[in-house]
Amino acid sequence: MVRYAKEHKQVTRQRIIEKAGHRFKQDGIDGSGISTLMSDAGLTNGAFYAHFASKDDLVAHVVADELRTQVERYDTLRPGRPGLEDLIREYLSAEHRDNPGLGCPSAALLDEIGRCGDGTKQAYSDGALAVMEEISARLTPEDPRSARAKAIGLFTIMVGTLQLSRALSNRKLADEVLEQGIENALAFMR
Amino acid sequence: MVRYAKEHKQVTRQRIIEKAGHRFKQDGIDGSGISTLMSDAGLTNGAFYAHFASKDDLVAHVVADELRTQVERYDTLRPGRPGLEDLIREYLSAEHRDNPGLGCPSAALLDEIGRCGDGTKQAYSDGALAVMEEISARLTPEDPRSARAKAIGLFTIMVGTLQLSRALSNRKLADEVLEQGIENALAFMR
DNA sequence: TGTACATCAGTGAACGCGCGTTCACTGATGTAC
DNA sequence: TGTACATCAGTGAACGCGCGTTCACTGATGTAC
């Protein structure tokens, strides 16, 4: 056995990225410091710059990784529209709302990403397109043009609804928004 | 004339709140420091605590003020559904997307508000309800239950679409999302 | 087999800076007499 | 009318703290001979 496994550093880097994804989604990008991020990954702050050029650099990689993971997760659902219905119910659940760290990066960070530099927005654009295509493919494979239009609508309803539910202090109202969101998304899908 | 006009301090306070609204929507809440906020209002940092108990206190007042202003603006539109169509087109315009500081507080700050303390979320809940009722009243006054449901859907489509458009680095794609958002909102409204 | 050296992921203290917050002070204007 | 004092919105320097970033160093393991 060698001093470090060949991919040791890459494994560590990936662990930093994944833990940072969780932390960013929970506390925001501005709300998460390097020291916290590194200690989440079981390391000290100094090692950060052996892995990333800057915090911005990390953010871009986290955004790309988060959306990639999301697409992969969608791939495990039932094919076609039934899988999409499952997805909608899971997405607009109280559990997802109450655990942003484990959930959708768009719902947790979309307006903050809009204020980020070009590297991060580029990563987001690429990833969001892939997510949209995933949704689109489940809608109407025979009519990709209108499917893409519906995919944008479905995506925005879901993200907007979850964000709204998270921002409400009244639990009952927040639950009502989620339930209504499910109906809205299902109605829009048809 | 007295030393200060009777309402001088209240006027100043209101100016701080309004300028802070602009700054928050542009740079984010975490991204806006007290010194910057006060200099936006033509004052120095020290005066801040003569007006607000803390930054959190200001944030809650800003959120309340922003949503109040938004409701008032909506009141100036044509009555009923035509006014709502105007609103949708104005909301999902490139101009609104490119000037977050002057625009919708929900589109600019919704996920950050979800991470704020209870005072801010309370203020947001109250304000968002008022906005939703404004939309709702324009949809189908004779059927308030389904109107409320549609209002939530319309609101989330609009907020989600604008946020998405802002987060995309590709201008052409961002424009396409806006245009599709208008069609989605109009379709959903009916 | 034993010793000297190279590699390199990670450590942890330190850098300057801006944060939210505090506070002694200023200075323009009002009131008392 | 003139002077002493009260009021109070705002000033600006300072507080401790955590930020993003840098860097001399450690220590475990590999290679050379």
CSV table of C-alpha atoms (C1' of nucleotides) in Angstrom, one decimal:
chain,number,residue,atom,x,y,z
A,1,MET,CA,0.0,0.0,0.0
A,2,VAL,CA,1.3,3.4,-1.0
A,3,ARG,CA,1.6,6.4,1.3
A,4,TYR,CA,-1.8,7.6,0.1
A,5,ALA,CA,-4.1,5.7,-2.3
A,6,LYS,CA,-3.6,7.1,-5.8
A,7,GLU,CA,-6.9,8.9,-5.7
A,8,HIS,CA,-6.7,10.0,-2.1
A,9,LYS,CA,-6.5,13.7,-2.9
A,10,GLN,CA,-9.4,13.5,-5.4
A,11,VAL,CA,-11.5,11.6,-2.8
A,12,THR,CA,-10.8,14.3,-0.3
A,13,ARG,CA,-11.6,17.0,-2.8
A,14,GLN,CA,-14.9,15.3,-3.6
A,15,ARG,CA,-15.7,15.0,0.1
A,16,ILE,CA,-15.1,18.7,0.6
A,17,ILE,CA,-17.4,19.5,-2.4
A,18,GLU,CA,-20.2,17.3,-1.1
A,19,LYS,CA,-20.1,18.5,2.5
A,20,ALA,CA,-19.9,22.1,1.2
A,21,GLY,CA,-23.1,21.4,-0.9
A,22,HIS,CA,-24.9,20.4,2.3
A,23,ARG,CA,-23.6,23.4,4.3
A,24,PHE,CA,-24.3,25.9,1.5
A,25,LYS,CA,-27.9,24.7,1.1
A,26,GLN,CA,-28.4,24.9,4.8
A,27,ASP,CA,-26.7,28.2,5.7
A,28,GLY,CA,-26.3,30.0,2.4
A,29,ILE,CA,-23.1,30.6,0.5
A,30,ASP,CA,-22.3,33.9,2.1
A,31,GLY,CA,-23.3,32.3,5.4
A,32,SER,CA,-20.7,29.5,5.2
A,33,GLY,CA,-17.0,30.2,6.0
A,34,ILE,CA,-14.0,28.2,4.8
A,35,SER,CA,-13.1,27.0,8.3
A,36,THR,CA,-16.6,25.6,8.8
A,37,LEU,CA,-16.6,24.0,5.4
A,38,MET,CA,-13.2,22.3,6.0
A,39,SER,CA,-14.1,21.1,9.5
A,40,ASP,CA,-17.3,19.6,7.9
A,41,ALA,CA,-14.9,17.6,5.8
A,42,GLY,CA,-12.7,16.6,8.8
A,43,LEU,CA,-9.9,18.9,7.8
A,44,THR,CA,-8.4,22.3,8.9
A,45,ASN,CA,-8.8,25.6,7.0
A,46,GLY,CA,-5.2,25.6,5.7
A,47,ALA,CA,-5.7,22.6,3.4
A,48,PHE,CA,-8.4,24.4,1.5
A,49,TYR,CA,-6.1,26.1,-1.0
A,50,ALA,CA,-4.4,22.8,-1.9
A,51,HIS,CA,-7.8,21.8,-3.4
A,52,PHE,CA,-9.4,25.0,-4.7
A,53,ALA,CA,-8.1,28.3,-6.1
A,54,SER,CA,-10.7,30.3,-4.1
A,55,LYS,CA,-14.0,30.1,-2.4
A,56,ASP,CA,-15.6,31.2,-5.8
A,57,ASP,CA,-13.9,28.2,-7.4
A,58,LEU,CA,-15.3,25.9,-4.8
A,59,VAL,CA,-18.8,27.4,-5.2
A,60,ALA,CA,-18.8,26.7,-9.0
A,61,HIS,CA,-17.7,23.1,-8.4
A,62,VAL,CA,-20.3,22.6,-5.7
A,63,VAL,CA,-23.1,24.0,-8.0
A,64,ALA,CA,-22.0,21.7,-10.8
A,65,ASP,CA,-21.8,18.7,-8.5
A,66,GLU,CA,-25.2,19.3,-6.9
A,67,LEU,CA,-27.0,19.5,-10.2
A,68,ARG,CA,-25.2,16.4,-11.5
A,69,THR,CA,-26.3,14.5,-8.4
A,70,GLN,CA,-29.9,15.7,-8.8
A,71,VAL,CA,-30.0,14.4,-12.4
A,72,GLU,CA,-28.6,11.1,-11.3
A,73,ARG,CA,-31.3,10.9,-8.5
A,74,TYR,CA,-34.0,11.6,-11.0
A,75,ASP,CA,-32.7,8.7,-13.2
A,76,THR,CA,-33.6,6.2,-10.4
A,77,LEU,CA,-37.3,7.1,-10.5
A,78,ARG,CA,-40.0,5.2,-12.4
A,79,PRO,CA,-39.8,6.1,-16.1
A,80,GLY,CA,-42.0,8.7,-17.7
A,81,ARG,CA,-44.9,10.6,-16.2
A,82,PRO,CA,-45.5,8.4,-13.2
A,83,GLY,CA,-41.9,9.0,-12.1
A,84,LEU,CA,-42.5,12.7,-12.5
A,85,GLU,CA,-45.5,12.5,-10.2
A,86,ASP,CA,-43.5,10.7,-7.6
A,87,LEU,CA,-40.8,13.4,-8.0
A,88,ILE,CA,-43.3,16.2,-7.5
A,89,ARG,CA,-44.8,14.7,-4.3
A,90,GLU,CA,-41.4,14.0,-2.9
A,91,TYR,CA,-40.1,17.5,-3.9
A,92,LEU,CA,-43.1,19.3,-2.4
A,93,SER,CA,-43.1,17.4,0.9
A,94,ALA,CA,-42.7,18.8,4.4
A,95,GLU,CA,-39.6,16.6,4.8
A,96,HIS,CA,-37.8,18.3,1.8
A,97,ARG,CA,-38.9,21.7,3.0
A,98,ASP,CA,-37.5,21.1,6.5
A,99,ASN,CA,-34.2,19.6,5.3
A,100,PRO,CA,-32.8,22.1,2.8
A,101,GLY,CA,-29.2,20.7,3.4
A,102,LEU,CA,-30.2,17.4,1.8
A,103,GLY,CA,-32.5,18.9,-0.8
A,104,CYS,CA,-32.7,20.8,-4.1
A,105,PRO,CA,-29.8,23.3,-4.7
A,106,SER,CA,-32.1,25.5,-6.8
A,107,ALA,CA,-34.7,25.9,-4.0
A,108,ALA,CA,-32.0,26.6,-1.5
A,109,LEU,CA,-29.7,28.9,-3.5
A,110,LEU,CA,-31.2,30.2,-6.7
A,111,ASP,CA,-31.3,33.9,-5.9
A,112,GLU,CA,-27.8,33.7,-4.4
A,113,ILE,CA,-26.5,32.0,-7.5
A,114,GLY,CA,-28.0,34.9,-9.5
A,115,ARG,CA,-25.6,37.2,-7.6
A,116,CYS,CA,-22.5,35.0,-8.1
A,117,GLY,CA,-19.7,35.4,-10.6
A,118,ASP,CA,-19.8,34.0,-14.2
A,119,GLY,CA,-18.1,30.7,-13.3
A,120,THR,CA,-20.8,29.7,-10.9
A,121,LYS,CA,-23.6,30.9,-13.2
A,122,GLN,CA,-22.0,29.0,-16.1
A,123,ALA,CA,-22.0,25.9,-13.9
A,124,TYR,CA,-25.6,26.5,-12.9
A,125,SER,CA,-26.7,27.0,-16.5
A,126,ASP,CA,-25.2,23.8,-17.7
A,127,GLY,CA,-26.6,21.8,-14.8
A,128,ALA,CA,-30.0,23.4,-15.0
A,129,LEU,CA,-30.3,22.5,-18.7
A,130,ALA,CA,-29.5,18.9,-17.8
A,131,VAL,CA,-32.2,18.9,-15.1
A,132,MET,CA,-34.7,20.5,-17.5
A,133,GLU,CA,-34.0,17.8,-20.1
A,134,GLU,CA,-34.5,15.1,-17.5
A,135,ILE,CA,-38.0,16.6,-16.7
A,136,SER,CA,-38.7,17.2,-20.4
A,137,ALA,CA,-37.9,13.6,-21.4
A,138,ARG,CA,-40.5,12.4,-19.0
A,139,LEU,CA,-43.3,14.6,-20.3
A,140,THR,CA,-43.8,14.1,-24.0
A,141,PRO,CA,-40.9,12.5,-25.8
A,142,GLU,CA,-42.8,12.8,-29.1
A,143,ASP,CA,-43.1,16.6,-28.8
A,144,PRO,CA,-39.8,17.9,-27.4
A,145,ARG,CA,-40.6,21.6,-28.1
A,146,SER,CA,-43.7,21.8,-25.9
A,147,ALA,CA,-42.2,19.4,-23.4
A,148,ARG,CA,-39.3,21.9,-22.9
A,149,ALA,CA,-41.8,24.7,-22.3
A,150,LYS,CA,-43.7,22.6,-19.8
A,151,ALA,CA,-40.4,21.5,-18.1
A,152,ILE,CA,-39.5,25.2,-17.4
A,153,GLY,CA,-43.0,25.8,-16.0
A,154,LEU,CA,-42.9,22.7,-13.8
A,155,PHE,CA,-39.4,23.5,-12.6
A,156,THR,CA,-40.3,27.1,-11.7
A,157,ILE,CA,-43.5,26.1,-9.9
A,158,MET,CA,-41.6,23.5,-7.8
A,159,VAL,CA,-38.7,25.8,-6.9
A,160,GLY,CA,-40.9,28.8,-6.2
A,161,THR,CA,-43.4,26.8,-4.1
A,162,LEU,CA,-40.7,25.2,-1.9
A,163,GLN,CA,-39.0,28.5,-1.4
A,164,LEU,CA,-42.2,30.2,-0.5
A,165,SER,CA,-43.1,27.4,2.0
A,166,ARG,CA,-39.7,27.8,3.6
A,167,ALA,CA,-40.1,31.5,4.0
A,168,LEU,CA,-43.5,31.4,5.8
A,169,SER,CA,-43.4,31.5,9.6
A,170,ASN,CA,-46.9,30.0,9.9
A,171,ARG,CA,-46.6,26.2,9.7
A,172,LYS,CA,-50.2,25.7,8.7
A,173,LEU,CA,-49.9,28.2,5.9
A,174,ALA,CA,-46.6,26.7,4.8
A,175,ASP,CA,-48.2,23.3,4.6
A,176,GLU,CA,-51.1,24.6,2.6
A,177,VAL,CA,-48.8,26.2,0.1
A,178,LEU,CA,-47.0,22.8,-0.4
A,179,GLU,CA,-50.3,21.0,-0.9
A,180,GLN,CA,-51.5,23.6,-3.3
A,181,GLY,CA,-48.2,23.4,-5.1
A,182,ILE,CA,-48.6,19.7,-5.7
A,183,GLU,CA,-52.0,20.3,-7.3
A,184,ASN,CA,-50.6,23.2,-9.3
A,185,ALA,CA,-47.7,21.2,-10.6
A,186,LEU,CA,-49.9,18.2,-11.5
A,187,ALA,CA,-52.4,20.4,-13.2
A,188,PHE,CA,-49.6,22.2,-15.1
A,189,MET,CA,-48.1,18.9,-16.2
A,190,ARG,CA,-51.2,17.7,-18.1
B,1,MET,CA,-39.2,76.2,11.9
B,2,VAL,CA,-38.1,73.9,14.6
B,3,ARG,CA,-34.7,72.4,15.0
B,4,TYR,CA,-35.9,69.3,13.1
B,5,ALA,CA,-39.3,68.9,11.6
B,6,LYS,CA,-41.4,66.9,13.9
B,7,GLU,CA,-41.2,63.8,11.8
B,8,HIS,CA,-37.6,64.3,10.8
B,9,LYS,CA,-36.4,61.1,12.5
B,10,GLN,CA,-39.2,59.0,11.1
B,11,VAL,CA,-38.5,60.3,7.6
B,12,THR,CA,-34.8,59.4,8.0
B,13,ARG,CA,-35.8,56.0,9.3
B,14,GLN,CA,-38.0,55.4,6.3
B,15,ARG,CA,-35.2,56.5,4.0
B,16,ILE,CA,-32.9,54.0,5.6
B,17,ILE,CA,-35.5,51.3,5.1
B,18,GLU,CA,-36.1,52.1,1.5
B,19,LYS,CA,-32.5,52.4,0.5
B,20,ALA,CA,-31.7,49.2,2.4
B,21,GLY,CA,-34.5,47.4,0.4
B,22,HIS,CA,-32.7,48.4,-2.8
B,23,ARG,CA,-29.3,47.4,-1.5
B,24,PHE,CA,-30.5,44.0,-0.1
B,25,LYS,CA,-32.3,43.1,-3.4
B,26,GLN,CA,-29.1,44.0,-5.3
B,27,ASP,CA,-26.4,42.5,-3.1
B,28,GLY,CA,-28.3,40.2,-0.8
B,29,ILE,CA,-28.9,40.6,2.9
B,30,ASP,CA,-25.6,38.9,4.0
B,31,GLY,CA,-23.9,40.8,1.3
B,32,SER,CA,-24.9,44.3,2.6
B,33,GLY,CA,-23.0,45.8,5.5
B,34,ILE,CA,-24.3,48.4,8.0
B,35,SER,CA,-21.8,51.0,6.8
B,36,THR,CA,-22.8,50.6,3.2
B,37,LEU,CA,-26.5,50.8,4.1
B,38,MET,CA,-26.1,53.9,6.1
B,39,SER,CA,-24.0,55.6,3.5
B,40,ASP,CA,-26.7,54.7,0.9
B,41,ALA,CA,-29.0,56.8,3.2
B,42,GLY,CA,-26.5,59.7,3.4
B,43,LEU,CA,-25.5,58.9,7.0
B,44,THR,CA,-22.6,57.3,8.9
B,45,ASN,CA,-22.6,53.9,10.5
B,46,GLY,CA,-22.9,55.1,14.1
B,47,ALA,CA,-26.4,56.5,13.6
B,48,PHE,CA,-27.8,53.1,12.7
B,49,TYR,CA,-28.6,52.0,16.3
B,50,ALA,CA,-30.5,55.2,17.0
B,51,HIS,CA,-33.0,53.8,14.5
B,52,PHE,CA,-32.9,50.0,14.8
B,53,ALA,CA,-32.2,47.6,17.5
B,54,SER,CA,-30.1,45.4,15.2
B,55,LYS,CA,-29.5,44.4,11.6
B,56,ASP,CA,-32.1,41.7,12.0
B,57,ASP,CA,-34.6,44.3,13.2
B,58,LEU,CA,-33.9,46.4,10.1
B,59,VAL,CA,-34.3,43.3,7.8
B,60,ALA,CA,-37.7,42.6,9.2
B,61,HIS,CA,-38.8,46.2,8.7
B,62,VAL,CA,-37.4,46.2,5.2
B,63,VAL,CA,-39.2,43.0,4.2
B,64,ALA,CA,-42.5,44.4,5.5
B,65,ASP,CA,-42.0,47.7,3.7
B,66,GLU,CA,-41.0,46.0,0.4
B,67,LEU,CA,-44.1,43.9,0.3
B,68,ARG,CA,-46.4,46.8,1.3
B,69,THR,CA,-44.9,48.8,-1.5
B,70,GLN,CA,-45.5,45.9,-3.9
B,71,VAL,CA,-49.2,45.7,-3.0
B,72,GLU,CA,-49.6,49.5,-3.4
B,73,ARG,CA,-48.0,49.3,-6.9
B,74,TYR,CA,-50.3,46.5,-7.9
B,75,ASP,CA,-53.2,48.7,-6.9
B,76,THR,CA,-52.3,51.2,-9.6
B,77,LEU,CA,-52.7,48.6,-12.4
B,78,ARG,CA,-55.9,48.2,-14.5
B,79,PRO,CA,-58.5,46.4,-12.5
B,80,GLY,CA,-59.1,42.6,-12.8
B,81,ARG,CA,-57.5,40.2,-15.2
B,82,PRO,CA,-56.2,42.7,-17.8
B,83,GLY,CA,-54.2,44.4,-15.0
B,84,LEU,CA,-52.9,41.0,-14.0
B,85,GLU,CA,-51.7,40.3,-17.6
B,86,ASP,CA,-49.9,43.7,-17.6
B,87,LEU,CA,-48.3,42.7,-14.3
B,88,ILE,CA,-47.1,39.4,-15.6
B,89,ARG,CA,-45.5,40.9,-18.7
B,90,GLU,CA,-43.9,43.7,-16.7
B,91,TYR,CA,-42.7,41.2,-14.0
B,92,LEU,CA,-41.2,38.8,-16.5
B,93,SER,CA,-39.4,41.4,-18.5
B,94,ALA,CA,-35.7,41.7,-19.2
B,95,GLU,CA,-35.8,45.1,-17.5
B,96,HIS,CA,-37.0,43.6,-14.3
B,97,ARG,CA,-34.5,40.8,-14.4
B,98,ASP,CA,-31.6,43.2,-15.0
B,99,ASN,CA,-32.6,45.5,-12.2
B,100,PRO,CA,-33.2,43.4,-9.1
B,101,GLY,CA,-32.6,46.4,-6.8
B,102,LEU,CA,-35.8,48.1,-8.1
B,103,GLY,CA,-37.8,44.9,-8.4
B,104,CYS,CA,-39.6,42.2,-6.5
B,105,PRO,CA,-38.3,41.3,-3.1
B,106,SER,CA,-39.4,37.7,-3.3
B,107,ALA,CA,-37.5,37.1,-6.5
B,108,ALA,CA,-34.4,38.7,-5.1
B,109,LEU,CA,-34.4,37.3,-1.5
B,110,LEU,CA,-36.8,34.5,-1.0
B,111,ASP,CA,-34.4,31.8,-0.2
B,112,GLU,CA,-32.4,34.1,2.0
B,113,ILE,CA,-35.6,35.0,3.9
B,114,GLY,CA,-36.2,31.3,4.4
B,115,ARG,CA,-32.9,31.2,6.5
B,116,CYS,CA,-33.8,34.4,8.5
B,117,GLY,CA,-35.1,34.6,12.1
B,118,ASP,CA,-38.7,34.5,13.0
B,119,GLY,CA,-39.3,38.2,13.0
B,120,THR,CA,-38.4,38.5,9.4
B,121,LYS,CA,-40.3,35.4,8.4
B,122,GLN,CA,-43.3,36.7,10.3
B,123,ALA,CA,-43.0,40.0,8.3
B,124,TYR,CA,-42.7,38.1,5.1
B,125,SER,CA,-45.7,35.9,5.8
B,126,ASP,CA,-48.0,38.8,6.5
B,127,GLY,CA,-46.8,40.7,3.4
B,128,ALA,CA,-46.9,37.7,1.1
B,129,LEU,CA,-50.5,37.0,2.2
B,130,ALA,CA,-51.4,40.5,1.2
B,131,VAL,CA,-49.7,40.1,-2.2
B,132,MET,CA,-51.5,36.8,-2.7
B,133,GLU,CA,-54.9,38.4,-1.9
B,134,GLU,CA,-54.1,41.2,-4.4
B,135,ILE,CA,-53.5,38.6,-7.1
B,136,SER,CA,-56.4,36.5,-6.0
B,137,ALA,CA,-58.9,39.4,-6.1
B,138,ARG,CA,-58.1,39.9,-9.7
B,139,LEU,CA,-58.7,36.3,-10.8
B,140,THR,CA,-62.2,35.3,-9.9
B,141,PRO,CA,-63.9,37.4,-7.2
B,142,GLU,CA,-66.8,35.0,-7.3
B,143,ASP,CA,-64.8,32.0,-6.3
B,144,PRO,CA,-62.2,33.0,-3.8
B,145,ARG,CA,-61.2,29.5,-2.9
B,146,SER,CA,-59.9,28.5,-6.3
B,147,ALA,CA,-58.6,32.0,-6.9
B,148,ARG,CA,-56.4,31.6,-3.9
B,149,ALA,CA,-55.1,28.3,-5.2
B,150,LYS,CA,-54.4,29.9,-8.6
B,151,ALA,CA,-52.8,32.9,-6.9
B,152,ILE,CA,-50.2,30.7,-5.2
B,153,GLY,CA,-49.5,29.0,-8.5
B,154,LEU,CA,-49.1,32.3,-10.4
B,155,PHE,CA,-46.9,33.8,-7.7
B,156,THR,CA,-44.6,30.8,-7.6
B,157,ILE,CA,-44.3,30.6,-11.4
B,158,MET,CA,-43.4,34.3,-11.6
B,159,VAL,CA,-40.9,34.2,-8.7
B,160,GLY,CA,-39.3,31.0,-9.9
B,161,THR,CA,-39.0,32.1,-13.5
B,162,LEU,CA,-37.4,35.4,-12.7
B,163,GLN,CA,-34.9,33.8,-10.3
B,164,LEU,CA,-34.0,31.2,-12.9
B,165,SER,CA,-33.6,33.7,-15.6
B,166,ARG,CA,-31.2,35.7,-13.4
B,167,ALA,CA,-29.1,32.7,-12.5
B,168,LEU,CA,-28.4,31.7,-16.2
B,169,SER,CA,-25.2,33.0,-17.7
B,170,ASN,CA,-26.4,32.5,-21.2
B,171,ARG,CA,-28.4,35.6,-22.2
B,172,LYS,CA,-30.3,34.0,-25.0
B,173,LEU,CA,-31.3,31.1,-22.7
B,174,ALA,CA,-32.3,33.5,-20.0
B,175,ASP,CA,-34.5,35.5,-22.4
B,176,GLU,CA,-36.1,32.3,-23.6
B,177,VAL,CA,-37.0,31.3,-20.0
B,178,LEU,CA,-38.6,34.7,-19.5
B,179,GLU,CA,-40.7,34.4,-22.7
B,180,GLN,CA,-41.7,30.9,-21.8
B,181,GLY,CA,-42.5,32.1,-18.3
B,182,ILE,CA,-45.0,34.6,-19.6
B,183,GLU,CA,-46.8,31.9,-21.6
B,184,ASN,CA,-46.7,29.6,-18.7
B,185,ALA,CA,-48.2,32.2,-16.3
B,186,LEU,CA,-50.9,33.2,-18.8
B,187,ALA,CA,-51.8,29.6,-19.4
B,188,PHE,CA,-51.9,28.9,-15.7
B,189,MET,CA,-54.1,31.9,-15.1
B,190,ARG,CA,-56.9,30.7,-17.3
C,1,DT,C1',19.1,-4.2,5.8
C,2,DG,C1',20.0,0.6,7.0
C,3,DT,C1',20.3,5.4,6.2
C,4,DA,C1',19.6,9.9,3.8
C,5,DC,C1',16.7,12.3,1.2
C,6,DA,C1',12.3,13.5,-1.6
C,7,DT,C1',7.4,13.9,-1.8
C,8,DC,C1',3.2,16.0,-0.5
C,9,DA,C1',-1.5,16.1,2.0
C,10,DG,C1',-2.5,18.4,5.8
C,11,DT,C1',-1.6,21.7,10.0
C,12,DG,C1',-2.3,25.8,12.4
C,13,DA,C1',-0.8,30.5,13.2
C,14,DA,C1',-0.9,34.7,11.1
C,15,DC,C1',-2.2,38.4,7.5
C,16,DG,C1',-5.3,42.5,6.5
C,17,DC,C1',-10.0,43.5,6.2
C,18,DG,C1',-14.9,44.3,6.9
C,19,DC,C1',-18.4,42.8,9.9
C,20,DG,C1',-22.1,44.1,13.6
C,21,DT,C1',-22.1,46.9,17.5
C,22,DT,C1',-20.8,50.5,21.2
C,23,DC,C1',-19.9,54.9,22.9
C,24,DA,C1',-18.0,59.5,24.0
C,25,DC,C1',-18.6,63.3,21.6
C,26,DT,C1',-20.4,67.3,18.3
C,27,DG,C1',-23.2,70.9,17.0
C,28,DA,C1',-27.5,72.9,15.7
C,29,DT,C1',-31.4,74.4,17.7
C,30,DG,C1',-34.9,74.9,21.4
C,31,DT,C1',-36.2,76.7,26.2
C,32,DA,C1',-35.6,79.3,30.8
C,33,DC,C1',-34.9,83.4,33.0
D,1,DT,C1',-32.3,90.9,24.1
D,2,DG,C1',-28.7,88.0,26.0
D,3,DT,C1',-26.9,84.1,28.2
D,4,DA,C1',-26.8,79.3,30.2
D,5,DC,C1',-28.5,75.1,29.7
D,6,DA,C1',-31.2,71.0,27.7
D,7,DT,C1',-32.2,68.2,23.7
D,8,DC,C1',-31.0,64.9,20.4
D,9,DA,C1',-29.9,63.4,15.4
D,10,DG,C1',-25.9,62.3,13.8
D,11,DT,C1',-20.4,61.6,13.9
D,12,DG,C1',-16.5,58.7,13.7
D,13,DA,C1',-13.3,56.0,16.2
D,14,DA,C1',-13.0,51.8,18.5
D,15,DC,C1',-14.4,47.0,20.1
D,16,DG,C1',-13.9,41.8,19.4
D,17,DC,C1',-14.7,38.6,15.9
D,18,DG,C1',-14.8,35.8,11.8
D,19,DC,C1',-13.9,36.3,7.0
D,20,DG,C1',-10.8,34.7,2.8
D,21,DT,C1',-6.2,33.8,2.1
D,22,DT,C1',-1.0,32.8,2.9
D,23,DC,C1',2.8,30.3,4.4
D,24,DA,C1',6.4,28.0,7.1
D,25,DC,C1',6.2,23.7,8.9
D,26,DT,C1',5.0,18.5,10.1
D,27,DG,C1',5.1,13.8,9.6
D,28,DA,C1',4.0,9.7,7.2
D,29,DT,C1',5.6,7.3,3.5
D,30,DG,C1',8.2,6.4,-0.8
D,31,DT,C1',12.9,5.9,-3.3
D,32,DA,C1',18.1,5.7,-3.8
D,33,DC,C1',22.1,3.5,-2.8
